[in-house]
PDB file of C-alpha atoms and ligand atoms in Angstrom:
ATOM      1  CA  MET A 240     131.374  25.863 146.089  1.00  0.00           C
ATOM      2  CA  PRO A 241     134.752  26.768 143.601  1.00  0.00           C
ATOM      3  CA  ASP A 242     136.003  30.137 144.296  1.00  0.00           C
ATOM      4  CA  SER A 243     135.539  30.451 139.616  1.00  0.00           C
ATOM      5  CA  LEU A 244     131.778  30.344 140.748  1.00  0.00           C
ATOM      6  CA  THR A 245     130.635  32.176 143.239  1.00  0.00           C
ATOM      7  CA  ARG A 246     130.946  34.999 141.588  1.00  0.00           C
ATOM      8  CA  SER A 247     127.981  34.530 138.327  1.00  0.00           C
ATOM      9  CA  PHE A 248     125.411  35.482 141.397  1.00  0.00           C
ATOM     10  CA  ALA A 249     126.857  37.858 143.046  1.00  0.00           C
ATOM     11  CA  ASN A 250     127.038  42.050 142.159  1.00  0.00           C
ATOM     12  CA  LEU A 251     125.395  41.760 138.226  1.00  0.00           C
ATOM     13  CA  PRO A 252     121.684  43.507 138.003  1.00  0.00           C
ATOM     14  CA  ALA A 253     119.445  40.611 136.667  1.00  0.00           C
ATOM     15  CA  ALA A 254     119.607  39.612 132.932  1.00  0.00           C
ATOM     16  CA  LEU A 255     117.954  40.432 129.796  1.00  0.00           C
ATOM     17  CA  LEU A 256     118.690  36.890 128.293  1.00  0.00           C
ATOM     18  CA  GLU A 257     119.842  34.164 129.836  1.00  0.00           C
ATOM     19  CA  ARG A 258     120.597  30.768 127.001  1.00  0.00           C
ATOM     20  CA  ARG A 259     122.595  27.176 128.539  1.00  0.00           C
ATOM     21  CA  PHE A 260     123.911  25.668 125.385  1.00  0.00           C
ATOM     22  CA  GLU A 261     124.531  21.704 126.076  1.00  0.00           C
ATOM     23  CA  LEU A 262     128.614  21.212 125.368  1.00  0.00           C
ATOM     24  CA  PRO A 263     129.234  17.230 125.131  1.00  0.00           C
ATOM     25  CA  ASP A 264     132.528  17.622 123.703  1.00  0.00           C
ATOM     26  CA  GLU A 265     135.744  20.022 122.567  1.00  0.00           C
ATOM     27  CA  ASP A 266     133.438  19.430 118.682  1.00  0.00           C
ATOM     28  CA  ALA A 267     130.695  20.643 120.470  1.00  0.00           C
ATOM     29  CA  THR A 268     133.154  24.698 122.116  1.00  0.00           C
ATOM     30  CA  LEU A 269     134.755  24.683 118.952  1.00  0.00           C
ATOM     31  CA  ALA A 270     130.994  24.921 116.990  1.00  0.00           C
ATOM     32  CA  PHE A 271     129.398  27.607 119.300  1.00  0.00           C
ATOM     33  CA  GLY A 272     133.097  29.230 118.953  1.00  0.00           C
ATOM     34  CA  GLY A 273     131.556  29.350 115.570  1.00  0.00           C
ATOM     35  CA  ARG A 274     128.731  30.419 115.535  1.00  0.00           C
ATOM     36  CA  PHE A 275     130.022  32.995 118.827  1.00  0.00           C
ATOM     37  CA  ALA A 276     131.681  34.731 115.924  1.00  0.00           C
ATOM     38  CA  GLN A 277     129.134  35.314 113.790  1.00  0.00           C
ATOM     39  CA  ALA A 278     127.193  36.763 115.822  1.00  0.00           C
ATOM     40  CA  ILE A 279     129.947  39.137 116.823  1.00  0.00           C
ATOM     41  CA  LEU A 280     130.076  39.793 113.801  1.00  0.00           C
ATOM     42  CA  LYS A 281     126.778  40.308 111.935  1.00  0.00           C
ATOM     43  CA  VAL A 282     125.619  42.228 115.059  1.00  0.00           C
ATOM     44  CA  ARG A 283     128.631  45.209 114.608  1.00  0.00           C
ATOM     45  CA  LEU A 284     127.594  45.002 110.883  1.00  0.00           C
ATOM     46  CA  ALA A 285     123.629  46.356 112.024  1.00  0.00           C
ATOM     47  CA  LYS A 286     125.337  48.332 114.371  1.00  0.00           C
ATOM     48  CA  SER A 287     126.716  50.031 111.976  1.00  0.00           C
ATOM     49  CA  ASP A 288     124.122  50.071 109.091  1.00  0.00           C
ATOM     50  CA  THR A 289     121.503  51.077 111.046  1.00  0.00           C
ATOM     51  CA  SER A 290     122.067  53.616 112.462  1.00  0.00           C
ATOM     52  CA  ASN A 291     125.690  56.667 112.959  1.00  0.00           C
ATOM     53  CA  GLU A 292     126.353  54.574 116.386  1.00  0.00           C
ATOM     54  CA  ARG A 293     130.291  52.558 116.719  1.00  0.00           C
ATOM     55  CA  PHE A 294     129.917  49.210 117.692  1.00  0.00           C
ATOM     56  CA  PRO A 295     130.332  49.626 121.280  1.00  0.00           C
ATOM     57  CA  GLY A 296     132.150  47.173 121.788  1.00  0.00           C
ATOM     58  CA  LEU A 297     131.373  44.042 123.668  1.00  0.00           C
ATOM     59  CA  GLN A 298     133.118  42.624 126.764  1.00  0.00           C
ATOM     60  CA  VAL A 299     132.357  38.933 127.680  1.00  0.00           C
ATOM     61  CA  GLN A 300     133.762  37.492 131.518  1.00  0.00           C
ATOM     62  CA  LEU A 301     134.033  34.500 130.981  1.00  0.00           C
ATOM     63  CA  ILE A 302     133.786  32.198 133.692  1.00  0.00           C
ATOM     64  CA  GLY A 303     135.079  28.552 135.309  1.00  0.00           C
ATOM     65  CA  ASP A 304     136.992  26.557 136.801  1.00  0.00           C
ATOM     66  CA  LEU A 305     140.605  25.816 135.458  1.00  0.00           C
ATOM     67  CA  GLY A 306     140.143  23.319 133.129  1.00  0.00           C
ATOM     68  CA  ALA A 307     136.704  23.899 132.038  1.00  0.00           C
ATOM     69  CA  GLY A 308     137.485  25.478 128.741  1.00  0.00           C
ATOM     70  CA  LYS A 309     138.148  29.677 128.577  1.00  0.00           C
ATOM     71  CA  THR A 310     140.254  29.276 126.800  1.00  0.00           C
ATOM     72  CA  THR A 311     139.404  26.330 124.064  1.00  0.00           C
ATOM     73  CA  LEU A 312     136.728  28.758 124.067  1.00  0.00           C
ATOM     74  CA  VAL A 313     138.428  31.600 122.727  1.00  0.00           C
ATOM     75  CA  ARG A 314     140.543  29.748 120.650  1.00  0.00           C
ATOM     76  CA  ALA A 315     137.207  28.578 118.243  1.00  0.00           C
ATOM     77  CA  THR A 316     136.369  31.879 118.549  1.00  0.00           C
ATOM     78  CA  LEU A 317     139.577  33.750 117.632  1.00  0.00           C
ATOM     79  CA  ARG A 318     139.669  31.042 114.727  1.00  0.00           C
ATOM     80  CA  ALA A 319     136.779  31.752 112.933  1.00  0.00           C
ATOM     81  CA  LEU A 320     137.993  35.455 112.918  1.00  0.00           C
ATOM     82  CA  GLY A 321     139.990  33.841 111.074  1.00  0.00           C
ATOM     83  CA  HIS A 322     142.918  34.080 113.059  1.00  0.00           C
ATOM     84  CA  ALA A 323     145.005  31.277 112.004  1.00  0.00           C
ATOM     85  CA  GLY A 324     148.312  31.632 114.084  1.00  0.00           C
ATOM     86  CA  ARG A 325     148.746  30.750 117.698  1.00  0.00           C
ATOM     87  CA  VAL A 326     146.480  31.567 120.388  1.00  0.00           C
ATOM     88  CA  ARG A 327     148.431  31.297 124.048  1.00  0.00           C
ATOM     89  CA  SER A 328     147.057  32.254 127.338  1.00  0.00           C
ATOM     90  CA  PRO A 329     147.949  34.736 128.466  1.00  0.00           C
ATOM     91  CA  THR A 330     148.865  33.782 132.382  1.00  0.00           C
ATOM     92  CA  TYR A 331     151.654  35.718 132.724  1.00  0.00           C
ATOM     93  CA  THR A 332     151.169  39.113 130.313  1.00  0.00           C
ATOM     94  CA  LEU A 333     146.927  39.251 131.008  1.00  0.00           C
ATOM     95  CA  VAL A 334     146.564  40.534 128.133  1.00  0.00           C
ATOM     96  CA  GLU A 335     146.677  39.305 124.279  1.00  0.00           C
ATOM     97  CA  PRO A 336     146.092  41.327 121.101  1.00  0.00           C
ATOM     98  CA  TYR A 337     145.132  40.624 117.901  1.00  0.00           C
ATOM     99  CA  SER A 338     144.208  42.684 114.710  1.00  0.00           C
ATOM    100  CA  LEU A 339     141.733  40.818 112.628  1.00  0.00           C
ATOM    101  CA  ALA A 340     140.981  40.881 109.222  1.00  0.00           C
ATOM    102  CA  THR A 341     137.355  40.086 108.718  1.00  0.00           C
ATOM    103  CA  ASP A 342     135.105  40.394 105.673  1.00  0.00           C
ATOM    104  CA  THR A 343     133.093  43.604 107.163  1.00  0.00           C
ATOM    105  CA  GLY A 344     136.876  44.758 107.998  1.00  0.00           C
ATOM    106  CA  PRO A 345     138.968  45.149 111.057  1.00  0.00           C
ATOM    107  CA  LEU A 346     138.528  43.650 113.968  1.00  0.00           C
ATOM    108  CA  GLU A 347     140.439  44.445 117.279  1.00  0.00           C
ATOM    109  CA  LEU A 348     140.363  41.360 119.870  1.00  0.00           C
ATOM    110  CA  TYR A 349     142.170  41.389 122.919  1.00  0.00           C
ATOM    111  CA  HIS A 350     141.989  38.093 125.167  1.00  0.00           C
ATOM    112  CA  PHE A 351     143.319  38.433 129.077  1.00  0.00           C
ATOM    113  CA  ASP A 352     143.916  36.431 131.220  1.00  0.00           C
ATOM    114  CA  LEU A 353     143.744  37.413 134.808  1.00  0.00           C
ATOM    115  CA  TYR A 354     144.213  34.279 136.624  1.00  0.00           C
ATOM    116  CA  ARG A 355     148.002  36.234 138.030  1.00  0.00           C
ATOM    117  CA  PHE A 356     146.089  39.686 138.630  1.00  0.00           C
ATOM    118  CA  ALA A 357     147.541  40.895 141.601  1.00  0.00           C
ATOM    119  CA  ASP A 358     147.563  44.879 141.436  1.00  0.00           C
ATOM    120  CA  PRO A 359     144.927  46.911 140.626  1.00  0.00           C
ATOM    121  CA  ALA A 360     147.434  49.831 140.377  1.00  0.00           C
ATOM    122  CA  GLU A 361     149.235  48.254 137.740  1.00  0.00           C
ATOM    123  CA  TRP A 362     145.901  47.767 135.381  1.00  0.00           C
ATOM    124  CA  ALA A 363     145.320  51.751 135.037  1.00  0.00           C
ATOM    125  CA  ASP A 364     149.349  52.213 134.282  1.00  0.00           C
ATOM    126  CA  ALA A 365     148.884  49.482 131.822  1.00  0.00           C
ATOM    127  CA  GLY A 366     146.292  51.146 130.271  1.00  0.00           C
ATOM    128  CA  PHE A 367     143.737  47.728 129.941  1.00  0.00           C
ATOM    129  CA  ARG A 368     140.701  50.586 130.956  1.00  0.00           C
ATOM    130  CA  GLU A 369     141.290  51.946 127.251  1.00  0.00           C
ATOM    131  CA  TYR A 370     141.237  48.691 125.912  1.00  0.00           C
ATOM    132  CA  PHE A 371     136.927  48.073 126.543  1.00  0.00           C
ATOM    133  CA  ASP A 372     135.939  51.321 125.110  1.00  0.00           C
ATOM    134  CA  ALA A 373     137.646  51.200 121.929  1.00  0.00           C
ATOM    135  CA  GLY A 374     135.028  49.070 120.045  1.00  0.00           C
ATOM    136  CA  ALA A 375     136.923  45.773 120.964  1.00  0.00           C
ATOM    137  CA  ILE A 376     135.952  42.634 121.733  1.00  0.00           C
ATOM    138  CA  CYS A 377     137.297  41.622 125.013  1.00  0.00           C
ATOM    139  CA  LEU A 378     137.363  38.451 126.338  1.00  0.00           C
ATOM    140  CA  VAL A 379     138.235  37.868 129.929  1.00  0.00           C
ATOM    141  CA  GLU A 380     139.121  34.955 132.377  1.00  0.00           C
ATOM    142  CA  TRP A 381     138.960  34.406 135.520  1.00  0.00           C
ATOM    143  CA  PRO A 382     137.271  38.246 136.025  1.00  0.00           C
ATOM    144  CA  GLN A 383     136.988  37.574 139.279  1.00  0.00           C
ATOM    145  CA  ARG A 384     140.860  38.280 140.011  1.00  0.00           C
ATOM    146  CA  ALA A 385     139.921  42.170 138.973  1.00  0.00           C
ATOM    147  CA  GLY A 386     136.830  42.331 141.504  1.00  0.00           C
ATOM    148  CA  GLY A 387     134.838  45.557 140.758  1.00  0.00           C
ATOM    149  CA  LEU A 388     137.147  46.661 137.855  1.00  0.00           C
ATOM    150  CA  LEU A 389     135.475  45.979 134.471  1.00  0.00           C
ATOM    151  CA  GLY A 390     132.363  46.821 135.839  1.00  0.00           C
ATOM    152  CA  VAL A 391     129.115  44.654 133.862  1.00  0.00           C
ATOM    153  CA  PRO A 392     129.422  42.858 131.596  1.00  0.00           C
ATOM    154  CA  ASP A 393     127.544  42.469 127.480  1.00  0.00           C
ATOM    155  CA  LEU A 394     127.880  38.827 128.339  1.00  0.00           C
ATOM    156  CA  GLU A 395     129.198  36.342 131.183  1.00  0.00           C
ATOM    157  CA  PHE A 396     129.588  32.505 130.406  1.00  0.00           C
ATOM    158  CA  THR A 397     129.937  30.621 132.893  1.00  0.00           C
ATOM    159  CA  LEU A 398     131.424  27.490 131.707  1.00  0.00           C
ATOM    160  CA  GLU A 399     131.066  23.365 133.811  1.00  0.00           C
ATOM    161  CA  GLN A 400     131.782  19.947 133.920  1.00  0.00           C
ATOM    162  CA  GLU A 401     129.112  17.509 133.313  1.00  0.00           C
ATOM    163  CA  GLY A 402     130.275  14.146 132.232  1.00  0.00           C
ATOM    164  CA  GLU A 403     133.082  13.807 130.053  1.00  0.00           C
ATOM    165  CA  GLY A 404     131.603  17.135 129.570  1.00  0.00           C
ATOM    166  CA  ARG A 405     130.957  20.668 129.421  1.00  0.00           C
ATOM    167  CA  VAL A 406     127.760  22.883 129.990  1.00  0.00           C
ATOM    168  CA  LEU A 407     127.909  27.081 128.857  1.00  0.00           C
ATOM    169  CA  THR A 408     125.426  28.654 130.974  1.00  0.00           C
ATOM    170  CA  ALA A 409     125.888  32.975 129.123  1.00  0.00           C
ATOM    171  CA  ARG A 410     123.683  35.856 130.223  1.00  0.00           C
ATOM    172  CA  ALA A 411     123.251  39.542 128.657  1.00  0.00           C
ATOM    173  CA  PHE A 412     123.533  41.889 130.427  1.00  0.00           C
ATOM    174  CA  SER A 413     123.360  44.680 127.736  1.00  0.00           C
ATOM    175  CA  GLU A 414     121.310  44.880 124.154  1.00  0.00           C
ATOM    176  CA  THR A 415     124.824  44.163 122.038  1.00  0.00           C
ATOM    177  CA  GLY A 416     124.959  41.266 124.229  1.00  0.00           C
ATOM    178  CA  LYS A 417     122.064  39.668 124.056  1.00  0.00           C
ATOM    179  CA  SER A 418     121.732  40.311 120.585  1.00  0.00           C
ATOM    180  CA  CYS A 419     124.426  38.112 120.354  1.00  0.00           C
ATOM    181  CA  LEU A 420     123.517  35.351 122.792  1.00  0.00           C
ATOM    182  CA  GLU A 421     120.652  35.862 120.329  1.00  0.00           C
ATOM    183  CA  SER A 422     121.881  34.880 117.164  1.00  0.00           C
ATOM    184  CA  CYS A 423     123.722  31.270 119.044  1.00  0.00           C
TER     185      CYS A 423
HETATM  186  P1  LIG B 635     140.957  26.512 130.510  1.00  0.00           P
HETATM  187  O1  LIG B 635     141.147  28.371 130.249  1.00  0.00           O
HETATM  188  O2  LIG B 635     139.082  27.244 131.491  1.00  0.00           O
HETATM  189  O3  LIG B 635     141.491  26.560 132.210  1.00  0.00           O
HETATM  190  P2  LIG B 635     141.499  25.096 128.734  1.00  0.00           P
HETATM  191  O4  LIG B 635     140.013  25.961 127.485  1.00  0.00           O
HETATM  192  O5  LIG B 635     143.094  25.573 128.636  1.00  0.00           O
HETATM  193  O6  LIG B 635     140.177  25.597 129.745  1.00  0.00           O
HETATM  194  O7  LIG B 635     141.166  23.838 128.909  1.00  0.00           O
HETATM  195  C1  LIG B 635     139.538  22.411 128.571  1.00  0.00           C
HETATM  196  C2  LIG B 635     140.641  21.269 128.567  1.00  0.00           C
HETATM  197  O8  LIG B 635     139.203  20.528 127.911  1.00  0.00           O
HETATM  198  C3  LIG B 635     141.033  20.757 126.759  1.00  0.00           C
HETATM  199  O9  LIG B 635     141.870  20.326 126.439  1.00  0.00           O
HETATM  200  C4  LIG B 635     139.678  20.835 126.330  1.00  0.00           C
HETATM  201  O10 LIG B 635     140.855  19.665 124.293  1.00  0.00           O
HETATM  202  C5  LIG B 635     138.884  20.747 127.062  1.00  0.00           C
HETATM  203  N1  LIG B 635     137.858  20.418 126.343  1.00  0.00           N
HETATM  204  C6  LIG B 635     137.084  21.621 126.099  1.00  0.00           C
HETATM  205  N2  LIG B 635     136.317  22.086 125.734  1.00  0.00           N
HETATM  206  C7  LIG B 635     135.143  20.532 126.143  1.00  0.00           C
HETATM  207  C8  LIG B 635     134.416  20.377 126.138  1.00  0.00           C
HETATM  208  N3  LIG B 635     133.124  20.800 125.690  1.00  0.00           N
HETATM  209  N4  LIG B 635     134.157  18.824 126.171  1.00  0.00           N
HETATM  210  C9  LIG B 635     134.961  17.950 126.538  1.00  0.00           C
HETATM  211  N5  LIG B 635     136.360  18.957 127.160  1.00  0.00           N
HETATM  212  C10 LIG B 635     135.946  19.850 126.457  1.00  0.00           C
HETATM  213 MG1  LIG B 636     142.631  29.394 130.184  1.00  0.00          MG
END
């Protein structure tokens, strides 16, 4: 089994919800990103409408080999959230921040790529921990590289090659993640 996929079968509690999406071509991935973006906004709005609670943010771990489509999915999500500029892969910087102006208010999104992550001390020094506690959306490629530093995500998306296309297995580990997944 490839290194990238082993993580999905270890360390996490039972999922609250699991769904499988066939993504036969890139357009299907782009469409899924659009639905995921709408789901995020809907769940965030519902949270702020129905209680005094603050939207707790969303951590999404993206599992899959090089070329599986992780960055493509992040790009699609960002586009659907209104980002018009480039989406570069943060392979060397580890994180790329986005401040988005959505119809339902400002939204912070952090795109991580931890492929070259090496040093847990760097994680703390760079203040990355705080990004996960600030009501932001954190989309994390190669979460395996950070070991246990990330904790249990709200959602885990595993992308696998199937013929010319991809299959996305999505698992939710929190109520927020489950609500998002139900709307996808
Ligand atoms: P990763 O970030 O996982 O390394 P990328 O998103 O950078 O992967 O690259 C994925 C490649 O696969 C791109 O060339 C993209 O066009 C293609 N791709 C993405 N989604 C699909 C899909 N559902 N079916 C077929 N090809 C896809
Ligand atoms: Mg990538």
